[in-house]
Amino acid sequence: MSNKSTRCSACKYLRRKCSEDCILAPHFPATDPERFVHVHKIFGAGNVSRMLQKLPYNEREVAANSISYEAYLRVQDPVYGIAGTITNLQEEIHRKQQELVRIKAEIAIYTAGNL
């Protein structure tokens, strides 16, 4: 990645040369600069690099995706971030479970009345 025109989005944003062994390059391609901007704003480039370096190579992509998603949601909702999304989904599941119980009860009443 030493060519200036092929720098990853992290190195472009940080205005530095992108080395062949840049740990951020596989996860922050030049084609998606906003992904790194969110990550850098929330976690910082150094912290993300250290986190990825501590992981086995085969786990880095999943970690980078998780970090990116958390950063994106934290930018969207600075107070709750991903916790707000999880809470909303849990509430939705609870509402759907209650609806399912209600519908099953209605079906049981309808079935009992038609015997």
Short mmCIF file of C-alpha atoms in Angstrom, two decimals:
data_model
loop_
_atom_site.label_atom_id
_atom_site.label_comp_id
_atom_site.label_asym_id
_atom_site.label_seq_id
_atom_site.Cartn_x
_atom_site.Cartn_y
_atom_site.Cartn_z
CA MET A 1 0.00 0.00 0.00
CA SER A 2 2.96 2.29 -0.35
CA ASN A 3 1.55 4.02 -3.42
CA LYS A 4 0.09 7.38 -2.42
CA SER A 5 -3.02 6.88 -4.58
CA THR A 6 -3.83 3.55 -2.91
CA ARG A 7 -3.70 4.65 0.69
CA CYS A 8 -6.43 3.28 2.91
CA SER A 9 -9.02 5.70 4.21
CA ALA A 10 -7.33 5.73 7.63
CA CYS A 11 -3.97 6.80 6.23
CA LYS A 12 -5.60 9.32 3.90
CA TYR A 13 -7.52 10.85 6.79
CA LEU A 14 -4.44 10.91 9.02
CA ARG A 15 -2.34 12.26 6.12
CA ARG A 16 0.33 9.62 6.39
CA LYS A 17 1.96 7.08 4.14
CA CYS A 18 0.15 3.75 4.04
CA SER A 19 2.68 0.96 4.54
CA GLU A 20 2.41 -2.53 3.10
CA ASP A 21 1.67 -3.88 6.59
CA CYS A 22 -0.85 -1.19 7.59
CA ILE A 23 -3.16 -2.95 10.04
CA LEU A 24 -6.03 -0.61 9.21
CA ALA A 25 -5.87 -0.97 5.40
CA PRO A 26 -7.82 -4.26 5.07
CA HIS A 27 -10.66 -2.88 7.18
CA PHE A 28 -10.84 0.73 6.08
CA PRO A 29 -10.54 0.84 2.29
CA ALA A 30 -10.14 4.10 0.43
CA THR A 31 -13.57 3.54 -1.13
CA ASP A 32 -15.35 4.06 2.22
CA PRO A 33 -13.71 7.03 3.97
CA GLU A 34 -16.68 7.79 6.23
CA ARG A 35 -16.32 4.42 7.95
CA PHE A 36 -12.92 5.44 9.30
CA VAL A 37 -14.00 9.00 10.16
CA HIS A 38 -16.61 7.65 12.59
CA VAL A 39 -14.19 5.14 14.09
CA HIS A 40 -11.47 7.75 14.52
CA LYS A 41 -13.88 10.23 16.09
CA ILE A 42 -15.12 7.75 18.69
CA PHE A 43 -12.14 5.47 19.37
CA GLY A 44 -9.05 7.06 17.84
CA ALA A 45 -6.79 5.47 15.27
CA GLY A 46 -4.16 4.35 17.77
CA ASN A 47 -6.66 2.57 19.99
CA VAL A 48 -8.23 0.76 17.03
CA SER A 49 -4.81 -0.27 15.73
CA ARG A 50 -3.86 -1.66 19.14
CA MET A 51 -7.16 -3.52 19.48
CA LEU A 52 -6.75 -5.13 16.06
CA GLN A 53 -3.10 -6.03 16.67
CA LYS A 54 -4.04 -7.96 19.80
CA LEU A 55 -6.42 -10.18 17.86
CA PRO A 56 -5.61 -13.19 15.70
CA TYR A 57 -5.67 -12.27 12.01
CA ASN A 58 -8.84 -14.28 11.33
CA GLU A 59 -10.82 -12.32 13.97
CA ARG A 60 -9.84 -8.81 12.91
CA GLU A 61 -12.51 -8.34 10.23
CA VAL A 62 -15.35 -9.13 12.64
CA ALA A 63 -13.80 -6.83 15.25
CA ALA A 64 -13.35 -4.01 12.72
CA ASN A 65 -16.98 -4.38 11.63
CA SER A 66 -18.16 -4.29 15.25
CA ILE A 67 -16.01 -1.25 16.03
CA SER A 68 -17.29 0.50 12.91
CA TYR A 69 -20.92 -0.25 13.73
CA GLU A 70 -20.54 0.92 17.33
CA ALA A 71 -18.82 4.10 16.17
CA TYR A 72 -21.51 4.79 13.57
CA LEU A 73 -24.29 4.36 16.11
CA ARG A 74 -22.42 6.40 18.73
CA VAL A 75 -22.16 9.26 16.22
CA GLN A 76 -25.89 8.94 15.47
CA ASP A 77 -26.86 8.69 19.15
CA PRO A 78 -24.06 10.03 21.39
CA VAL A 79 -25.87 9.13 24.61
CA TYR A 80 -26.91 5.52 24.03
CA GLY A 81 -25.07 4.36 20.91
CA ILE A 82 -25.53 0.68 20.25
CA ALA A 83 -27.07 0.16 23.69
CA GLY A 84 -30.04 2.24 22.55
CA THR A 85 -30.44 0.08 19.46
CA ILE A 86 -30.26 -3.11 21.53
CA THR A 87 -32.82 -1.76 24.00
CA ASN A 88 -35.18 -0.80 21.17
CA LEU A 89 -34.86 -4.25 19.62
CA GLN A 90 -35.47 -5.96 22.96
CA GLU A 91 -38.61 -3.85 23.47
CA GLU A 92 -39.77 -4.76 19.96
CA ILE A 93 -39.25 -8.47 20.70
CA HIS A 94 -41.22 -8.11 23.93
CA ARG A 95 -44.09 -6.36 22.11
CA LYS A 96 -44.15 -9.09 19.45
CA GLN A 97 -44.13 -11.82 22.09
CA GLN A 98 -47.12 -10.18 23.80
CA GLU A 99 -48.90 -9.89 20.46
CA LEU A 100 -48.23 -13.56 19.75
CA VAL A 101 -49.70 -14.58 23.12
CA ARG A 102 -52.78 -12.44 22.44
CA ILE A 103 -53.26 -13.91 18.95
CA LYS A 104 -52.85 -17.47 20.25
CA ALA A 105 -55.51 -16.75 22.90
CA GLU A 106 -57.87 -15.39 20.22
CA ILE A 107 -57.27 -18.48 18.08
CA ALA A 108 -57.97 -20.74 21.07
CA ILE A 109 -61.22 -18.88 21.81
CA TYR A 110 -62.27 -19.04 18.16
CA THR A 111 -61.38 -22.74 17.88
CA ALA A 112 -63.24 -23.59 21.12
CA GLY A 113 -66.34 -21.76 19.90
CA ASN A 114 -66.46 -23.69 16.63
CA LEU A 115 -66.27 -27.20 18.13
#
